[in-house]
Tab-separated table of C-alpha atoms and ligand atoms in Angstrom:
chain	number	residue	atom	x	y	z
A	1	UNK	CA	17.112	5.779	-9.256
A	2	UNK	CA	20.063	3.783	-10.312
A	3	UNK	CA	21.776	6.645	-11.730
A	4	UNK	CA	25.547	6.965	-11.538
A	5	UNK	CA	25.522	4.037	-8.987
A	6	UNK	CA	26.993	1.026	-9.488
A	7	UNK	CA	25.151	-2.150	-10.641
A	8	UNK	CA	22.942	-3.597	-8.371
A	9	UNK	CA	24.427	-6.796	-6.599
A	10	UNK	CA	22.830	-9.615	-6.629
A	11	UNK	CA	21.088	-10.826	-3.055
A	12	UNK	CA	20.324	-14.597	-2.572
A	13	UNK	CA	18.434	-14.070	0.598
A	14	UNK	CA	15.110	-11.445	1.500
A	15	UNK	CA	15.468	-9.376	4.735
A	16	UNK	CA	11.849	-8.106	5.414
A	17	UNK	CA	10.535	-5.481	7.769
A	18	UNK	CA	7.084	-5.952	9.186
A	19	UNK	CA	5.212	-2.714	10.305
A	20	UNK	CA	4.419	-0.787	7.543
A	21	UNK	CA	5.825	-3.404	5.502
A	22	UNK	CA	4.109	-6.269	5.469
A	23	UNK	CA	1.536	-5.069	7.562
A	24	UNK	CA	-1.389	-1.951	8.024
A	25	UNK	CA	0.891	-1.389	11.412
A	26	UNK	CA	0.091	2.447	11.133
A	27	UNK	CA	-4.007	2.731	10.528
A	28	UNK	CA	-3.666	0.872	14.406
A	29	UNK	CA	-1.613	3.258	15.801
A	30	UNK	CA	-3.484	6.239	14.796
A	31	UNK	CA	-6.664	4.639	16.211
A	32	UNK	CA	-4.915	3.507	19.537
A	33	UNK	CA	-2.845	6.985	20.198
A	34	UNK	CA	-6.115	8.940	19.065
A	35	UNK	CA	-8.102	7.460	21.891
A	36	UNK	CA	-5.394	7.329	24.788
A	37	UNK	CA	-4.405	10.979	24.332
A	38	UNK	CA	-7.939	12.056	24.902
A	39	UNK	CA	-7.587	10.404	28.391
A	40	UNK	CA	-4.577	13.481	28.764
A	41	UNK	CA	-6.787	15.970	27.062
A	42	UNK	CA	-4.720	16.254	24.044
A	43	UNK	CA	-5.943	15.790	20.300
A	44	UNK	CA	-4.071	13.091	18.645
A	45	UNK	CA	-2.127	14.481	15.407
A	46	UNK	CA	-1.748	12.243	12.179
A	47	UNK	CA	1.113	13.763	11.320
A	48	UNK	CA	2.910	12.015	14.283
A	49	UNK	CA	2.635	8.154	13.245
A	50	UNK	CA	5.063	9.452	10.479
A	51	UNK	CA	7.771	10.634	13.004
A	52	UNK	CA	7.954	7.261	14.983
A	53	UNK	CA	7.891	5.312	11.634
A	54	UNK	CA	10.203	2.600	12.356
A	55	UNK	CA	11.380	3.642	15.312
A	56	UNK	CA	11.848	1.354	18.718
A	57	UNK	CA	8.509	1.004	20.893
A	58	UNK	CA	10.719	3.351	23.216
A	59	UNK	CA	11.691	6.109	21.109
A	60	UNK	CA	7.856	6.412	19.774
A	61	UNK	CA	6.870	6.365	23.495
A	62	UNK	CA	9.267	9.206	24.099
A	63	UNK	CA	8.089	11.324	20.975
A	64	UNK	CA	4.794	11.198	21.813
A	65	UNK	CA	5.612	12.205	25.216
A	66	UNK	CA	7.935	14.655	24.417
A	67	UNK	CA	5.308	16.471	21.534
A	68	UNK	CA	1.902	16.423	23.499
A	69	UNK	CA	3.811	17.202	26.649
A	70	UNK	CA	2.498	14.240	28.655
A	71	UNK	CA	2.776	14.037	32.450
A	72	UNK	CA	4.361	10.997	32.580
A	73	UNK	CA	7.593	9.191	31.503
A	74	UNK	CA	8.479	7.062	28.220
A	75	UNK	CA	8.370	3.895	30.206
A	76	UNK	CA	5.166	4.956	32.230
A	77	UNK	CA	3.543	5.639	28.538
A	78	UNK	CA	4.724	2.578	27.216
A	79	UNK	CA	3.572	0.167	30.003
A	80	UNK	CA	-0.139	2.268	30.109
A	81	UNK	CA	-0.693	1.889	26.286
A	82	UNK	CA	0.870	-1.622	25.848
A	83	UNK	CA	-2.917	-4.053	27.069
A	84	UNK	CA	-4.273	-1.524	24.272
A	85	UNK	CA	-1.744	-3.024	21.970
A	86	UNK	CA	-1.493	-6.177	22.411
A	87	UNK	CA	-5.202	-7.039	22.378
A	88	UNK	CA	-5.248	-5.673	18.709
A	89	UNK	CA	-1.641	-7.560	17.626
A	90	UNK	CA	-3.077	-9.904	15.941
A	91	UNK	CA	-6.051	-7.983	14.274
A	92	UNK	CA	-3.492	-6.058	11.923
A	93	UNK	CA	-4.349	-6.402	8.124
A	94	UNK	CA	-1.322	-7.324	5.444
A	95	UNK	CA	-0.404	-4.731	3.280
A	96	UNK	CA	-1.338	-5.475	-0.185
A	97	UNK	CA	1.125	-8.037	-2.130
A	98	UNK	CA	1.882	-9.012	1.336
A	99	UNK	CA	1.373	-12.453	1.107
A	100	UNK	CA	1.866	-12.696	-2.639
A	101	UNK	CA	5.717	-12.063	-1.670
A	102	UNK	CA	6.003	-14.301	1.073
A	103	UNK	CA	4.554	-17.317	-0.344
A	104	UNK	CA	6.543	-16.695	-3.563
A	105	UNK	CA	9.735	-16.236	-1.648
A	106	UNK	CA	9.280	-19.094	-0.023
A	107	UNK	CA	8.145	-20.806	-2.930
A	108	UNK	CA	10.958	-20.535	-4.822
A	109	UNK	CA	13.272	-21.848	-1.724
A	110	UNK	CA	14.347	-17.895	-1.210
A	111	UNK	CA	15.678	-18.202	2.684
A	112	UNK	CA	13.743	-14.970	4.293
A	113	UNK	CA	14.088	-13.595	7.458
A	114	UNK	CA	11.885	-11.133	9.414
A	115	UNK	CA	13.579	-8.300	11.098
A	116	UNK	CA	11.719	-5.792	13.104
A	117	UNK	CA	12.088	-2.956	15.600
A	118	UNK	CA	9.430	-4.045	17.954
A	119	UNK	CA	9.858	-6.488	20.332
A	120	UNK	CA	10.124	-9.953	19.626
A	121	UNK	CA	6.560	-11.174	20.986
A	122	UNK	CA	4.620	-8.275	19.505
A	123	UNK	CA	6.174	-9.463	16.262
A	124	UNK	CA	4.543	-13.452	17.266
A	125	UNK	CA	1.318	-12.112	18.155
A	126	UNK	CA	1.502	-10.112	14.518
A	127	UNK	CA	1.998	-12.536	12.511
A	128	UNK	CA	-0.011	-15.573	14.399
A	129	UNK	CA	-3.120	-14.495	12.282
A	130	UNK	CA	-1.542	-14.251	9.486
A	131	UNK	CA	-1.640	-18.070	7.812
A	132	UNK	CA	1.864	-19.293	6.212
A	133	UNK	CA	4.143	-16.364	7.743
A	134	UNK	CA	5.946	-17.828	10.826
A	135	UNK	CA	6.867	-21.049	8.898
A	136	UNK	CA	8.318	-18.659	6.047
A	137	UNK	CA	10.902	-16.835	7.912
A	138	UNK	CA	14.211	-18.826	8.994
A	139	UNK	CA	14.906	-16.233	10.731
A	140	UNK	CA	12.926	-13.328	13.231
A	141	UNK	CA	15.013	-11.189	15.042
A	142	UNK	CA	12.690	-8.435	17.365
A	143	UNK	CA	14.708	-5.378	18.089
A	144	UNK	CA	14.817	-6.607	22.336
A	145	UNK	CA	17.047	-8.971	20.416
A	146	UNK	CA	19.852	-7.044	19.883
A	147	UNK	CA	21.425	-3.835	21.665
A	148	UNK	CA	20.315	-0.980	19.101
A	149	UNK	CA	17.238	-1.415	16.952
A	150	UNK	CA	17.637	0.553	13.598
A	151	UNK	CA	19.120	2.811	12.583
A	152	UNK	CA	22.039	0.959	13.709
A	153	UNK	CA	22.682	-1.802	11.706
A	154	UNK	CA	23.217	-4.493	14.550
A	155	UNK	CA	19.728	-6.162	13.681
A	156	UNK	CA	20.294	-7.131	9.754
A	157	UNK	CA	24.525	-8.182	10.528
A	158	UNK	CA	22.372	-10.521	13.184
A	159	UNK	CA	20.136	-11.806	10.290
A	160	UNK	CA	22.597	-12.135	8.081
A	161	UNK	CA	24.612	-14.058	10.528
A	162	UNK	CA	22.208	-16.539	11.605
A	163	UNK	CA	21.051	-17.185	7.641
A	164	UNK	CA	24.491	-17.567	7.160
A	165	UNK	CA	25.419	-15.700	4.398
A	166	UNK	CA	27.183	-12.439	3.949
A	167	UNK	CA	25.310	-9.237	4.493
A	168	UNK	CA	26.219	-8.144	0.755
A	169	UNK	CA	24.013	-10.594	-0.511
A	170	UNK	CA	20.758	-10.035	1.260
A	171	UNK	CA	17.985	-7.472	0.093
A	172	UNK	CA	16.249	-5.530	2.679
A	173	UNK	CA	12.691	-4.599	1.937
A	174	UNK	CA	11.850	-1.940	4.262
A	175	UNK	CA	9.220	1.171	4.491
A	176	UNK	CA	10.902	3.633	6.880
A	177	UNK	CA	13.966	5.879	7.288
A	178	UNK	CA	15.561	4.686	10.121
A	179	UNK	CA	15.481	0.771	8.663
A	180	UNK	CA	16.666	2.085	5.141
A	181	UNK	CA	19.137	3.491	6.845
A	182	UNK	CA	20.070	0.300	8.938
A	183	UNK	CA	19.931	-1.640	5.597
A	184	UNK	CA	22.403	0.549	4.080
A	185	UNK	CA	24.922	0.522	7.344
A	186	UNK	CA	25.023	-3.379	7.107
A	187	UNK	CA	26.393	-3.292	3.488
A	188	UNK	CA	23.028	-4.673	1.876
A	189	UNK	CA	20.648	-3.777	-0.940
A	190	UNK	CA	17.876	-2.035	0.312
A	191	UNK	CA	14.257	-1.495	-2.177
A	192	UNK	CA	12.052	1.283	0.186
A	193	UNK	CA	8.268	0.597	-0.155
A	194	UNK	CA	7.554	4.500	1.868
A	195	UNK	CA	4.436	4.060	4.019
A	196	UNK	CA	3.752	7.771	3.494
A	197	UNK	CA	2.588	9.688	0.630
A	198	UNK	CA	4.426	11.947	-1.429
A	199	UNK	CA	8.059	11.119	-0.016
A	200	UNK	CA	9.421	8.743	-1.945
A	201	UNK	CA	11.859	11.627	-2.941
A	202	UNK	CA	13.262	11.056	0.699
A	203	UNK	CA	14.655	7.938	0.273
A	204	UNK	CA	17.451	8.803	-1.494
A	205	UNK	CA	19.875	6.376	0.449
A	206	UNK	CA	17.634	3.302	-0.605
A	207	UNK	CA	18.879	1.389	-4.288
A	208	UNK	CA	15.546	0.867	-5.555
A	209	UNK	CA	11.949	2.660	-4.302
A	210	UNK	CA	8.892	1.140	-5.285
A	211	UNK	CA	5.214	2.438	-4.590
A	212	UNK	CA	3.930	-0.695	-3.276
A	213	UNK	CA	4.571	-4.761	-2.801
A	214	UNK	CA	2.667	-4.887	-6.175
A	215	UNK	CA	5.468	-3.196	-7.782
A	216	UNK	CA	8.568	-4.942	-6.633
A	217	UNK	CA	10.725	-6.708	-9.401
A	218	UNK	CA	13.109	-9.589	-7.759
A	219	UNK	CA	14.880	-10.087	-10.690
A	220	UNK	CA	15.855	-6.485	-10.191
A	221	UNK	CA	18.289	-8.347	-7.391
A	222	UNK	CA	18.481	-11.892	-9.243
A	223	UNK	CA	15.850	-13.112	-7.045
A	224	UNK	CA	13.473	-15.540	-9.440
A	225	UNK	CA	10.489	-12.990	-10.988
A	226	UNK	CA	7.035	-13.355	-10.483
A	227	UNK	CA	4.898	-15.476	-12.674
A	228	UNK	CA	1.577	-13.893	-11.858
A	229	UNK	CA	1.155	-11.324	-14.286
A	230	UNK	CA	-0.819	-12.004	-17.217
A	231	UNK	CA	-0.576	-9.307	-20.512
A	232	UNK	CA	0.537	-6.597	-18.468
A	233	UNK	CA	-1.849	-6.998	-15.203
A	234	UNK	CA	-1.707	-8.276	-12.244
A	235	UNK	CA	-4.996	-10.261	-10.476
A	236	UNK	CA	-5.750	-9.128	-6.967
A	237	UNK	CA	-8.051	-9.878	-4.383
A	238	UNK	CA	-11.454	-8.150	-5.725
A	239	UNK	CA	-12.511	-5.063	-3.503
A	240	UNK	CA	-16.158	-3.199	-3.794
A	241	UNK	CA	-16.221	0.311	-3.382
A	242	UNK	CA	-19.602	2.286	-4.790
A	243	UNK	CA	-21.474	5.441	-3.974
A	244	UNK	CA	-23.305	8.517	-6.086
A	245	UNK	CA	-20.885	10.108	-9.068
A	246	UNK	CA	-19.503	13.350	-8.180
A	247	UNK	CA	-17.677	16.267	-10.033
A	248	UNK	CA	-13.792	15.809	-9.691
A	249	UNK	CA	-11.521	18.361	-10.777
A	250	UNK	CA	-13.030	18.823	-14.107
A	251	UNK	CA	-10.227	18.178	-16.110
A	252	UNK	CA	-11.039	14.545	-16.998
A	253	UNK	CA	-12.943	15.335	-20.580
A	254	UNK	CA	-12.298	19.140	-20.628
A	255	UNK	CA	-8.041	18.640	-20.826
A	256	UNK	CA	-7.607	15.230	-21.053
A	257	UNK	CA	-10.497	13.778	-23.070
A	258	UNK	CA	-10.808	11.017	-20.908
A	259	UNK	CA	-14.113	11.281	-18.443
A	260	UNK	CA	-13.793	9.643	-15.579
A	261	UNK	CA	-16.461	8.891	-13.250
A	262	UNK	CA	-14.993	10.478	-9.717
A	263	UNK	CA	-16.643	8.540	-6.606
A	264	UNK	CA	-16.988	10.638	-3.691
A	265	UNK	CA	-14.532	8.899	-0.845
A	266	UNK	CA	-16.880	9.690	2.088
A	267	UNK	CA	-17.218	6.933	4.320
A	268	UNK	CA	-14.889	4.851	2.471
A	269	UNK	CA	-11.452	6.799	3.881
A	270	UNK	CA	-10.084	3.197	5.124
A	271	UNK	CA	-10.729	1.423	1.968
A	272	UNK	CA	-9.126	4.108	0.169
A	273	UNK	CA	-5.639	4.236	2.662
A	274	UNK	CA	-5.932	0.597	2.792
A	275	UNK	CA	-5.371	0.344	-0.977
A	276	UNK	CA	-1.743	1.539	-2.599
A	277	UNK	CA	-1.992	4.591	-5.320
A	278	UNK	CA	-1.979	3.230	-8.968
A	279	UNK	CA	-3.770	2.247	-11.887
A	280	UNK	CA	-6.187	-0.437	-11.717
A	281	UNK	CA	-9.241	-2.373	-13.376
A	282	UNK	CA	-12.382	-3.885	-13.104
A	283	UNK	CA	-15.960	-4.117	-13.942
A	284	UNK	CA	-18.212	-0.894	-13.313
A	285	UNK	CA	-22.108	-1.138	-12.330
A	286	UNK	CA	-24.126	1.905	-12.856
A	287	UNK	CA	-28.001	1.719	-12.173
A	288	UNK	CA	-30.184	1.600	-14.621
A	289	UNK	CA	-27.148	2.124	-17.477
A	290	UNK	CA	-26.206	-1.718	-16.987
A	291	UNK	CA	-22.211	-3.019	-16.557
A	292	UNK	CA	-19.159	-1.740	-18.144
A	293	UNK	CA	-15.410	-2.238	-18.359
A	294	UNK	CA	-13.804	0.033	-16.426
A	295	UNK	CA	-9.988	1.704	-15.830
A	296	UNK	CA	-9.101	3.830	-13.158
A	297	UNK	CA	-6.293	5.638	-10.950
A	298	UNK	CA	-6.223	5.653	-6.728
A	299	UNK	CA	-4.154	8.623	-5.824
A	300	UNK	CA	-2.921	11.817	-5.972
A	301	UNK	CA	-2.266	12.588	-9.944
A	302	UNK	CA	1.229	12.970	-9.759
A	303	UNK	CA	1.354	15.094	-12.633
A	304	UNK	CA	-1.428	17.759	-11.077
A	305	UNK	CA	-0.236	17.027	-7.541
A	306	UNK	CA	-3.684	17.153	-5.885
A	307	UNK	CA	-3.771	17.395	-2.522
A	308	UNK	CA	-6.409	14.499	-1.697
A	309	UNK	CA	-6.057	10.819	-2.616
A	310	UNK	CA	-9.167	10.873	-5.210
A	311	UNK	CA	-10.666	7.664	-7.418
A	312	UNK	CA	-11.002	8.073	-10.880
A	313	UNK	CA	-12.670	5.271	-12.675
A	314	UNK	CA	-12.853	5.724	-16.395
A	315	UNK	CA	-16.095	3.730	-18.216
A	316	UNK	CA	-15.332	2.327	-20.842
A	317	UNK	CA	-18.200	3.124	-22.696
A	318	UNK	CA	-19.364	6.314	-24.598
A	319	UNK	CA	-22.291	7.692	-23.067
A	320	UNK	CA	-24.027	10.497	-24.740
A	321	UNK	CA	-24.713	12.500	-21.166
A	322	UNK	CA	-22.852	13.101	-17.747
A	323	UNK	CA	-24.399	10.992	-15.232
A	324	UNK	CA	-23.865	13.003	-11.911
A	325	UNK	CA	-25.694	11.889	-8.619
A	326	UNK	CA	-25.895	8.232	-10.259
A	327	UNK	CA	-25.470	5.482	-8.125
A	328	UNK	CA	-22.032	3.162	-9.258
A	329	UNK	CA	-20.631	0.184	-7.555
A	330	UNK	CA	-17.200	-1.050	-8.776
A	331	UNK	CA	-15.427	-4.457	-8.363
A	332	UNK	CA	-11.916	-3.991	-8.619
A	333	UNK	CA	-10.268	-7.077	-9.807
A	334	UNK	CA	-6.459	-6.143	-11.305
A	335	UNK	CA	-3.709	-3.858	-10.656
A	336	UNK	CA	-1.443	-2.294	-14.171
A	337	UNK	CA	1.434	-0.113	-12.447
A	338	UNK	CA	2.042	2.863	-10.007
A	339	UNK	CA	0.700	6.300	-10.903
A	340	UNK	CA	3.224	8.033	-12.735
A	341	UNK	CA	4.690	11.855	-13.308
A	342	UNK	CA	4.867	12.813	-16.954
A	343	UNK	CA	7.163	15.478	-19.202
A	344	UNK	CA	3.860	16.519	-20.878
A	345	UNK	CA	0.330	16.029	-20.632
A	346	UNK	CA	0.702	14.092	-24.108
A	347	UNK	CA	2.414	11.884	-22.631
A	348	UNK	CA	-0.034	11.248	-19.363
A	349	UNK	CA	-3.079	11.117	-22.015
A	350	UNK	CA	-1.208	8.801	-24.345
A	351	UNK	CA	-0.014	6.741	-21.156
A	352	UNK	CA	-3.854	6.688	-19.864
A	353	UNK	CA	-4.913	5.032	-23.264
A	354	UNK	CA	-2.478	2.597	-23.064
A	355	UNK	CA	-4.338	1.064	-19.747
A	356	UNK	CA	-7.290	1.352	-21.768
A	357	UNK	CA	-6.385	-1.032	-24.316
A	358	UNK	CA	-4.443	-3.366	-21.692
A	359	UNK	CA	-7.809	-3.407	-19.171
A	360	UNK	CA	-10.214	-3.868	-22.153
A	361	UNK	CA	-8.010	-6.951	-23.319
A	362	UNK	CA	-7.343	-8.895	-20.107
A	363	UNK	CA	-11.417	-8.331	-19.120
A	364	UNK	CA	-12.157	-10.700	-21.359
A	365	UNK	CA	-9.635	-13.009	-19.869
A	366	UNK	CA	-11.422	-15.670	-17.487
A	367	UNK	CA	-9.822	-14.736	-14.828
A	368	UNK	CA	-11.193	-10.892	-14.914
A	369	UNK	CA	-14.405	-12.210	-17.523
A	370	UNK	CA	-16.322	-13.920	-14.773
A	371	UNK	CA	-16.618	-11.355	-12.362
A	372	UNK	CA	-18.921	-8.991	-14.786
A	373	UNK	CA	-21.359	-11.240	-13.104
A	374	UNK	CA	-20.966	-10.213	-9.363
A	375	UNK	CA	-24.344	-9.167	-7.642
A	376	UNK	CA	-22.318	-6.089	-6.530
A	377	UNK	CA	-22.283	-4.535	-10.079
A	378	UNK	CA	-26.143	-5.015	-10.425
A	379	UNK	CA	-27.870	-2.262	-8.109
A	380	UNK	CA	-31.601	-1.899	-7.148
A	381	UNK	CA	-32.778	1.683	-8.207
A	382	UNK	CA	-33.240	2.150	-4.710
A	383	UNK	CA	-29.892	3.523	-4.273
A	384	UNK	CA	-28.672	1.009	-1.599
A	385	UNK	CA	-25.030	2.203	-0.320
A	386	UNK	CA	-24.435	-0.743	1.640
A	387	UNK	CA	-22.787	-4.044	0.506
B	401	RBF	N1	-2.627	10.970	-13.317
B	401	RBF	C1	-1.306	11.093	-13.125
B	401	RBF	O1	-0.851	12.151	-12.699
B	401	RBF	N2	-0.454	10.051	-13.370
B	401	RBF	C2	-0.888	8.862	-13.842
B	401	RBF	O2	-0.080	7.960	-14.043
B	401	RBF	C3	-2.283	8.705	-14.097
B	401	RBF	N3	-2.782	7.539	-14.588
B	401	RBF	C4	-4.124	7.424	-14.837
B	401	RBF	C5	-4.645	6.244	-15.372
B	401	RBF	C6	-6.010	6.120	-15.649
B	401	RBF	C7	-6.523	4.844	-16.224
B	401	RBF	C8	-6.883	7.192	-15.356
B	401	RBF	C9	-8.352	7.083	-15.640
B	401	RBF	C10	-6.385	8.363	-14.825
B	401	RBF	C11	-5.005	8.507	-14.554
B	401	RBF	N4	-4.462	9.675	-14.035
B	401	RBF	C12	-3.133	9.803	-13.804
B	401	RBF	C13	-5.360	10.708	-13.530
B	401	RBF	C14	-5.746	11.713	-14.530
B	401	RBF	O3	-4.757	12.689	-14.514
B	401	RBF	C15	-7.073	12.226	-14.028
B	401	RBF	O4	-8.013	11.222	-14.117
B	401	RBF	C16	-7.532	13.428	-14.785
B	401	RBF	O5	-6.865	14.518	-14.282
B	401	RBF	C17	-8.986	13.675	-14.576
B	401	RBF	O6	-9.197	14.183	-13.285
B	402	MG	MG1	8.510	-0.386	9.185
């Protein structure tokens, strides 16, 4: 990424955006916009929450009006669709390594500030659920705050200002165009964490892009490292996913040698977006076959560029048949890196190993050991789907 530019400076202060973020902003939208459209006879499209990204509450308004030609002005949206919003404000989830990078932040005696688009009491009613947040920032600037939201630059200088330090030495972590683009204008570091799949290739503006929280390196920007990671994984807040085995692509023991267990992803679509692409590891459950140590990707196999984000736990066991139809139930307990493109498929298949050996060591760690115990893993040959 770094390429050709100039060494990174180094930032003493953290300039964080908060929808898409720090927070599951965009799974809300979706769900509010899908419903209020029907109420104009239009069908909501996905596709749109990624045009009015970080944009102002006024310019998404006036998007959505313009594209599903709506009888009715920005403003007139805005102030019809607002109660919906604001009832949900502070129902929105944190992203993943959300609060992991506030509390270290303000751990470490990092001075952060909070600087977002939407209006300043949206942004209190967002982060009053969240426990620890509003005491973290020094600093929240909502974009009714200032004259122009982002793009324009006006609402970082403002942060800057009122942290009192110069803009060259904050870093802005930010998930959209238009407040990578802001970031840049105000003369700061900018690391993108892109909301949406596959574009990460758009950011070109940004001096650092990362796949998720999980994956963001302060001492990349001479901000004090985190001290979480133990032998090359990170813990995380355990998640259950389970359902019948299913046939993925086929290429897991045909090309690669490595046969992963695909899950089918019905039902579980919001567990799925809710969790960031990459290569994680837990404990596997498989009925009447018993527990076993388990390694597996979330996404979209960068190197084969499927279409559908897929789950690919790998058992860590050899079994002498395939096991399709049979019920497994993972707990998902640590994170190794982002998915990854490779040069050659020797080089994905040796990389793939490598989290082998680094999940089977740190499962016998006590942190990772004592969940091979969770009632989860252990199903009743009923075939129970439910948690
Ligand atoms: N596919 C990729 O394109 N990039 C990766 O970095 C990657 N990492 C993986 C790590 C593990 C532990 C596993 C089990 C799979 C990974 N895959 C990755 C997916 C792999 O290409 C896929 O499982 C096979 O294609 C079988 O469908
Ligand atoms: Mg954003």
């Amino acid at each position: 990424m770094s390429l050709g530019k100039p060494l990174k400076k180094l930032a003493s202060c953290v300039i964080l955006d908060l929808d898409g973020t720090l927070l599951n902003t965009d799974a809300l939208v979706s769900e509010i916009l899908k419903g209020f459209l029907v109420k104009y006879g239009k069908q909501w499209d996905g596709r749109e929450v990624h045009k009015i990204a970080g944009t102002t509450p006024f310019q998404a308004a006036a998007a959505v009006v313009e594209d599903y030609e709506l009888p009715c002005t920005p403003s007139q949206f805005l102030s019809e669709i607002n109660p919906f919003f604001s009832d949900k404000w502070s129902n929105i989830k944190a992203l993943p390594g959300a609060n992991r990078l506030i509390k270290h932040f303000s751990c470490h005696g990092v001075p952060l500030a909070l600087a977002s688009n939407s209006t300043r009491s949206s942004i209190e009613s967002k982060i009053s659920s969240h426990q620890g947040w509003k005491e973290s920032f020094s600093v929240i600037i909502g974009g009714d705050e200032v004259a122009s939201g982002k793009p324009s630059p006006e609402i970082f200088l403002e942060a800057a200002k009122r942290l009192n330090v110069d803009p060259s030495s904050c870093l802005v972590i930010e998930d959209s165009i238009p407040g990578v683009t802001a970031g840049k204008a105000a003369g700061m570091e900018v690391v993108a964490v892109p909301s949406i799949p596959k574009q990460s290739h758009l950011y070109t503006l940004a001096d650092g892009v990362i796949n998720s929280l999980l994956d963001l390196q302060p001492e990349n920007w001479g901000l004090p490292p985190f001290q979480d990671w133990i032998e090359g994984t990170l813990p995380i807040e355990p998640w259950y996913i389970g359902g019948p085995v299913i046939k993925g692509y086929g290429r897991g023991s045909k090309v690669l040698g490595i046969p992963t267990a695909n899950l089918s992803t019905e039902g579980y679509s919001a567990l799925l977006s809710e969790h960031p692409s990459g290569v994680y590891f837990g404990w596997a459950g498989l009925s009447t076959r018993g527990v076993f140590k388990m390694v597996m990707s979330i996404g979209w196999n960068p190197y084969f560029d499927n279409t559908e984000k897929t789950i690919e736990p790998w058992l860590l066991h050899d079994f002498a048949e395939d096991f399709y139809g049979e019920e497994l139930h993972l707990v998902v307990i640590g994170y190794i890196r982002p998915e990854a493109n490779f040069p050659s498929l020797e080089g994905l298949i040796a990389k793939i190993h490598e989290d082998r050996r680094v999940a089977e060591t740190a499962l016998d760690l006590p942190p990772y050991s004592a969940y091979r115990e969770d009632p989860y893993l252990k199903i009743s040959v009923k075939k129970d789907r439910h948690l």
